[in-house]
XYZ file of C-alpha atoms in Angstrom:
205
model
C 21.162 -16.129 -1.617
C 21.308 -13.372 -4.128
C 20.714 -14.288 -8.048
C 21.680 -12.397 -10.914
C 18.910 -9.259 -11.516
C 16.587 -9.522 -14.069
C 17.139 -7.205 -17.458
C 14.758 -4.667 -18.074
C 13.085 -6.622 -20.631
C 12.132 -9.384 -18.105
C 10.896 -6.818 -15.749
C 8.457 -5.623 -18.518
C 7.305 -9.156 -18.743
C 6.703 -9.208 -15.273
C 5.076 -5.804 -15.503
C 2.618 -7.074 -18.070
C 1.851 -10.069 -15.493
C 1.029 -7.741 -13.003
C -1.112 -5.511 -15.183
C -3.136 -8.427 -16.851
C -3.775 -9.877 -13.062
C -4.866 -6.427 -12.232
C -7.133 -6.203 -15.523
C -8.646 -9.313 -14.622
C -9.212 -9.356 -11.045
C -10.341 -6.168 -9.793
C -10.180 -7.002 -6.178
C -6.574 -7.900 -6.367
C -4.127 -5.199 -4.733
C -1.181 -3.876 -6.620
C 1.367 -4.994 -4.190
C 0.248 -8.491 -4.381
C 0.023 -8.456 -8.353
C 3.623 -7.052 -8.277
C 4.888 -9.300 -5.920
C 3.275 -12.371 -7.636
C 4.860 -11.324 -11.046
C 8.239 -10.913 -9.335
C 8.508 -14.171 -7.414
C 6.749 -16.469 -9.704
C 10.114 -17.178 -10.944
C 12.840 -19.403 -9.760
C 15.568 -16.915 -10.183
C 13.847 -14.833 -7.357
C 12.546 -18.129 -5.320
C 15.443 -17.359 -2.986
C 13.619 -14.225 -1.736
C 10.826 -16.261 0.169
C 8.331 -13.474 0.037
C 5.114 -13.918 1.793
C 2.363 -12.402 -0.324
C 0.477 -10.382 2.180
C -2.438 -7.941 2.100
C -1.059 -4.405 0.925
C 0.135 -1.996 3.563
C -1.535 0.786 4.078
C 0.684 3.994 3.814
C 0.334 5.881 7.313
C 2.267 4.788 10.023
C 4.603 1.544 9.676
C 7.132 0.666 12.355
C 10.933 0.758 11.523
C 12.609 -2.430 11.076
C 16.133 -3.379 11.428
C 18.332 -2.909 8.575
C 17.611 -0.625 5.467
C 13.867 0.131 4.838
C 12.707 1.491 1.598
C 9.478 2.975 0.790
C 8.192 3.514 -2.896
C 5.165 5.674 -3.658
C 3.604 6.480 -6.821
C 4.061 10.256 -7.926
C 2.049 12.324 -9.744
C 3.776 12.153 -12.699
C 3.291 8.512 -13.023
C 6.524 7.164 -11.819
C 7.648 6.006 -8.443
C 9.443 7.733 -5.582
C 12.007 5.874 -3.354
C 12.921 7.007 -0.027
C 15.319 5.103 2.685
C 14.013 5.507 6.165
C 16.555 5.641 8.893
C 14.644 6.791 11.872
C 14.059 4.100 14.447
C 10.649 5.430 15.010
C 7.430 4.731 13.057
C 7.249 6.757 10.011
C 4.690 8.983 8.396
C 4.164 9.164 4.642
C 1.674 11.722 3.412
C -0.131 10.509 0.253
C -1.172 13.484 -2.038
C -5.302 13.352 -1.784
C -5.576 13.686 -5.760
C -3.549 10.625 -6.516
C -5.487 8.376 -8.650
C -4.217 5.148 -7.620
C -3.553 3.351 -4.510
C -0.439 3.526 -2.305
C 1.299 0.738 -0.785
C 4.707 0.259 0.458
C 7.328 -2.548 -0.099
C 9.942 -2.957 2.168
C 12.577 -5.447 2.928
C 11.089 -8.115 0.861
C 13.847 -8.048 -1.634
C 17.572 -7.861 -1.086
C 19.697 -5.235 -2.603
C 20.469 -7.030 -6.164
C 16.737 -7.090 -6.781
C 15.933 -3.200 -5.361
C 16.314 -1.872 -8.908
C 13.959 -4.610 -10.374
C 11.585 -3.476 -7.665
C 11.797 0.344 -8.710
C 11.495 -0.471 -12.438
C 8.589 -2.679 -12.037
C 6.439 -0.138 -9.595
C 7.579 2.433 -11.721
C 5.672 0.706 -15.023
C 2.843 -0.552 -13.264
C 1.891 2.514 -11.147
C 2.587 4.787 -13.745
C 0.333 2.755 -16.273
C -2.788 2.643 -13.826
C -2.057 6.331 -13.036
C -2.178 7.150 -16.548
C -4.819 4.738 -17.661
C -7.430 7.196 -18.528
C -5.176 9.509 -20.787
C -3.507 6.428 -22.310
C -6.645 4.726 -23.236
C -7.880 8.153 -24.873
C -4.699 8.221 -26.970
C -4.986 4.579 -27.816
C -8.625 4.937 -28.827
C -7.821 7.701 -31.613
C -5.923 4.838 -33.829
C -8.300 2.019 -33.520
C -10.740 1.022 -36.372
C -14.144 2.737 -36.481
C -16.558 1.512 -34.086
C -13.873 -0.357 -31.870
C -12.730 0.840 -28.385
C -10.166 -0.544 -26.258
C -12.605 -2.533 -24.202
C -13.246 -4.775 -27.204
C -9.325 -5.561 -27.355
C -8.277 -8.765 -25.921
C -7.132 -8.007 -22.286
C -3.539 -8.976 -23.099
C -3.210 -6.585 -25.816
C -4.841 -3.845 -23.869
C -2.072 -4.211 -21.136
C 0.712 -4.219 -23.682
C -0.499 -1.516 -25.481
C -0.974 0.368 -22.217
C 2.418 -0.216 -21.036
C 4.147 0.767 -24.563
C 1.879 3.912 -24.679
C 3.014 5.036 -21.240
C 6.558 4.213 -21.846
C 6.422 6.593 -25.128
C 4.237 9.500 -23.448
C 5.544 9.308 -19.854
C 8.594 7.678 -19.398
C 12.280 8.492 -20.444
C 12.398 5.021 -22.538
C 13.670 5.862 -26.074
C 10.378 5.655 -28.450
C 11.937 2.690 -30.651
C 12.989 1.142 -27.600
C 9.447 1.149 -26.241
C 7.671 0.086 -29.549
C 10.091 -2.838 -30.027
C 9.791 -3.985 -26.401
C 5.852 -3.965 -26.817
C 6.566 -5.914 -30.068
C 8.582 -8.487 -28.449
C 5.875 -8.591 -25.506
C 3.297 -9.281 -28.228
C 5.094 -12.072 -29.612
C 5.710 -13.678 -26.085
C 2.011 -13.402 -24.970
C 0.441 -13.922 -28.623
C 1.663 -14.243 -31.841
C 3.007 -12.251 -34.900
C -0.235 -10.847 -35.904
C -1.045 -9.107 -32.587
C 2.706 -7.949 -32.661
C 1.890 -6.273 -36.145
C -1.278 -4.789 -34.600
C 0.357 -3.474 -31.519
C 3.217 -2.054 -33.905
C 0.741 -0.262 -35.907
C -0.955 1.342 -33.142
C 2.124 2.592 -31.118
C 4.203 3.856 -34.155
C 1.130 6.482 -34.459
C 1.186 7.269 -30.542
C 2.704 10.676 -29.730
C 3.410 11.540 -33.445
C 1.209 14.431 -33.577
């Protein structure tokens, strides 16, 4: 049975959870981290998703019903494709793509498809642009500080906010306000002020 879809703010919370898990557990797959973040919630429990190892993007047999493939692209977003062939599908992955590529198919019903797309755009986007994001953030940290010295949750929130400011279509004020609210939810007012101070400078030059 479908439930009301999550808001974009709630999806950002799940993106932080997935990115934090990936930050702290290097051997975790991106797909499993996102599935954990999306299904660790009563509103999505009806989906009854089995957390399985990430599926390789090469040849995947067709299932009955609609099948959607989601792959990260060079721009740091995610590309959605509906598969209609009854045969196995071939998905060509760019060899220079800096993140692992996985496919999520009929794990969620239609009411949650947008959740999946938005979450993947954020998580894959942050991972694809991580190097340039960290370089941008590092410019505005105190002398002798680096992003590695920040708490993991602050790193994740700063990366997400910076990605939305520099590489996503999110309005700047929305990206900053969302990051502040995420900082308050996961840390405290002091951390929220710190993240606000950094993100306010991002992309201003």
